Coordinates of C-alpha atoms in Angstrom, one line a residue:
M592 CA -45.8 -2.9 29.3
Y593 CA -44.2 -5.7 27.5
I594 CA -42.6 -9.1 29.6
N595 CA -41.0 -11.9 28.1
T596 CA -39.7 -14.9 30.3
G597 CA -38.4 -17.7 31.0
Y598 CA -37.6 -20.3 34.0
L599 CA -35.5 -23.4 34.3
N600 CA -37.8 -26.6 35.0
R601 CA -40.5 -23.7 34.9
S602 CA -40.2 -23.0 38.4
Y603 CA -40.4 -19.1 39.7
L604 CA -38.6 -20.4 43.0
D605 CA -34.8 -19.0 43.4
F606 CA -32.2 -21.6 44.4
K607 CA -28.6 -22.2 45.0
D608 CA -26.9 -24.9 43.1
K609 CA -23.3 -26.0 43.2
S610 CA -23.4 -29.1 41.2
R611 CA -21.9 -27.6 38.5
P612 CA -20.0 -24.7 37.8
L613 CA -22.5 -22.6 36.4
I614 CA -26.3 -22.9 36.1
V615 CA -29.2 -20.5 34.4
G616 CA -32.3 -20.4 36.7
S617 CA -34.2 -17.8 34.6
C618 CA -33.7 -15.0 32.2
G619 CA -36.4 -12.0 31.2
T620 CA -37.0 -8.6 29.7
Y621 CA -39.6 -6.0 30.6
R622 CA -40.2 -2.5 28.7
L623 CA -42.3 0.1 30.2
S624 CA -44.0 2.6 28.1
S625 CA -47.6 3.2 29.7
H626 CA -47.3 1.2 33.0
P627 CA -46.5 3.7 35.4
K628 CA -44.0 2.0 37.6
M629 CA -42.6 -1.8 38.2
P630 CA -40.9 -2.2 41.7
T631 CA -38.7 -5.0 43.0
Y632 CA -38.2 -5.3 47.0
R633 CA -36.5 -8.1 48.0
P634 CA -35.1 -7.2 51.9
K635 CA -33.0 -10.7 52.1
G636 CA -32.3 -10.7 48.4
R637 CA -32.3 -14.1 46.6
L638 CA -30.1 -17.3 47.0
D639 CA -28.8 -16.9 43.2
Y640 CA -26.8 -14.2 41.8
Q641 CA -28.8 -11.6 39.0
I642 CA -27.3 -9.1 36.5
I643 CA -29.8 -6.3 35.1
Y644 CA -28.8 -5.1 31.7
I645 CA -30.4 -1.3 31.4
A646 CA -31.1 -1.5 27.5
S647 CA -33.0 2.0 27.8
G648 CA -34.0 4.8 30.1
V649 CA -32.8 4.1 33.7
G650 CA -33.0 2.2 36.8
H651 CA -33.6 3.5 40.2
F652 CA -31.6 1.1 42.5
H653 CA -31.3 1.0 46.3
F654 CA -27.8 -0.2 47.2
D655 CA -27.2 -1.4 51.1
K656 CA -30.1 0.9 52.7
T657 CA -33.6 1.5 50.9
E658 CA -33.3 5.1 51.3
N659 CA -30.3 5.3 49.1
E660 CA -31.0 5.8 45.4
T661 CA -28.6 5.3 42.5
I662 CA -30.1 6.3 39.3
V663 CA -28.2 3.8 36.7
P664 CA -28.6 4.5 33.1
A665 CA -28.6 2.6 29.8
G666 CA -25.6 0.9 29.1
N667 CA -25.0 -0.5 32.3
I668 CA -25.2 -3.6 34.3
V669 CA -26.0 -4.2 37.7
L670 CA -24.8 -7.1 39.7
Y671 CA -26.6 -8.5 42.6
R672 CA -24.5 -11.2 44.6
P673 CA -26.8 -13.7 46.9
K674 CA -28.4 -12.5 49.8
E675 CA -28.0 -9.0 48.9
L676 CA -30.9 -6.1 49.6
Q677 CA -32.6 -5.9 46.4
K678 CA -34.7 -2.8 45.8
Y679 CA -35.0 -1.0 42.5
E680 CA -37.9 0.7 40.6
Y681 CA -38.4 1.2 36.8
Y682 CA -40.6 4.2 35.9
G683 CA -43.0 4.3 32.7
E684 CA -41.9 8.0 32.1
D685 CA -38.3 6.9 31.7
K686 CA -39.0 4.2 28.5
T687 CA -37.0 1.6 30.8
E688 CA -36.0 -1.5 28.9
V689 CA -34.2 -4.1 31.1
Y690 CA -32.9 -7.5 30.4
W691 CA -32.4 -9.7 33.5
I692 CA -30.4 -13.0 34.3
H693 CA -30.3 -15.3 37.5
F694 CA -27.8 -17.9 37.8
T695 CA -25.8 -19.9 40.5
G696 CA -23.3 -22.6 40.4
S697 CA -20.1 -23.8 42.1
D698 CA -17.7 -21.5 40.2
V699 CA -19.7 -18.4 39.5
K700 CA -17.4 -16.0 41.6
N701 CA -14.4 -17.0 39.8
I702 CA -15.9 -16.9 36.5
L703 CA -17.2 -13.4 36.9
R704 CA -13.8 -12.0 38.0
K705 CA -12.5 -13.9 35.1
Y706 CA -14.4 -11.6 32.9
G707 CA -14.0 -8.5 34.7
L708 CA -16.8 -8.3 37.3
K709 CA -14.8 -7.1 40.6
D710 CA -16.4 -8.5 44.1
K711 CA -17.3 -5.2 45.7
E712 CA -18.3 -3.5 42.5
R713 CA -22.2 -3.6 41.5
I714 CA -22.6 -1.3 38.5
F715 CA -20.7 -2.1 35.5
H716 CA -20.4 0.4 32.4
V717 CA -20.7 -2.0 29.2
G718 CA -22.0 0.3 26.4
S719 CA -24.8 -0.6 24.7
S720 CA -25.3 -3.2 21.8
M721 CA -28.0 -5.3 19.9
E722 CA -25.5 -8.3 20.5
Y723 CA -26.4 -8.3 24.3
E724 CA -30.0 -8.2 23.5
R725 CA -29.7 -11.0 20.9
I726 CA -27.7 -13.4 23.5
F727 CA -30.8 -12.6 26.3
K728 CA -33.3 -13.8 23.6
M729 CA -31.8 -16.5 22.8
I730 CA -31.5 -17.6 26.7
I731 CA -35.0 -16.7 27.0
N732 CA -35.8 -18.9 24.1
E733 CA -33.9 -22.0 25.7
L734 CA -35.8 -21.5 29.1
Q735 CA -39.1 -21.6 27.0
R736 CA -38.4 -24.5 24.7
C737 CA -36.4 -26.9 26.9
Q738 CA -34.8 -28.8 23.8
D739 CA -32.3 -31.3 24.1
N740 CA -28.9 -30.0 26.0
Y741 CA -30.5 -26.7 26.8
E742 CA -28.9 -26.7 30.5
E743 CA -25.8 -26.6 28.6
M744 CA -26.3 -24.4 26.0
L745 CA -27.6 -21.9 29.0
S746 CA -24.4 -21.8 30.7
L747 CA -22.6 -21.6 27.4
L748 CA -25.2 -18.6 26.4
L749 CA -24.1 -17.1 29.8
T750 CA -20.4 -17.1 29.4
H751 CA -20.7 -16.1 25.8
L752 CA -22.7 -12.9 27.3
L753 CA -19.8 -12.2 29.7
I754 CA -17.4 -12.5 27.4
V755 CA -19.0 -9.9 25.2
F756 CA -19.8 -7.3 28.3
D757 CA -16.2 -7.9 29.3
R758 CA -14.9 -7.0 25.8

């Protein structure tokens, strides 16, 4: 299994922050091959938003009720909003590779709407693109290096990613 992640201020805690329009809290990637299963279960969700991009393989998502299962294939993103049940699994046999990002801010709802991510939907087909992966890796790098003005760069990169998804 391959993992590469970055966290704002090196904190693993989720948070809600309305001080700026868009704030990236964390970002990462997982690639399963030999690891049999990678489950996530957050019954009360998180305080922030999360986008998961399925780059290859599939993800097994359980929306609203833990017994419901929706299989989401590569080329799609899943959007979780604050305080939504989060239950999903990736299996090694599916050779799943995902990228994820957590974010918050005072204008997130409007920003998501602007770039075609409708309020009531959770799964969005965006196709497959190396550009998505490149932007996610840039965000991870910014979170790991913490160079001057990196927080502003993070919000710009997330906006760039949302624009590319929308196109």
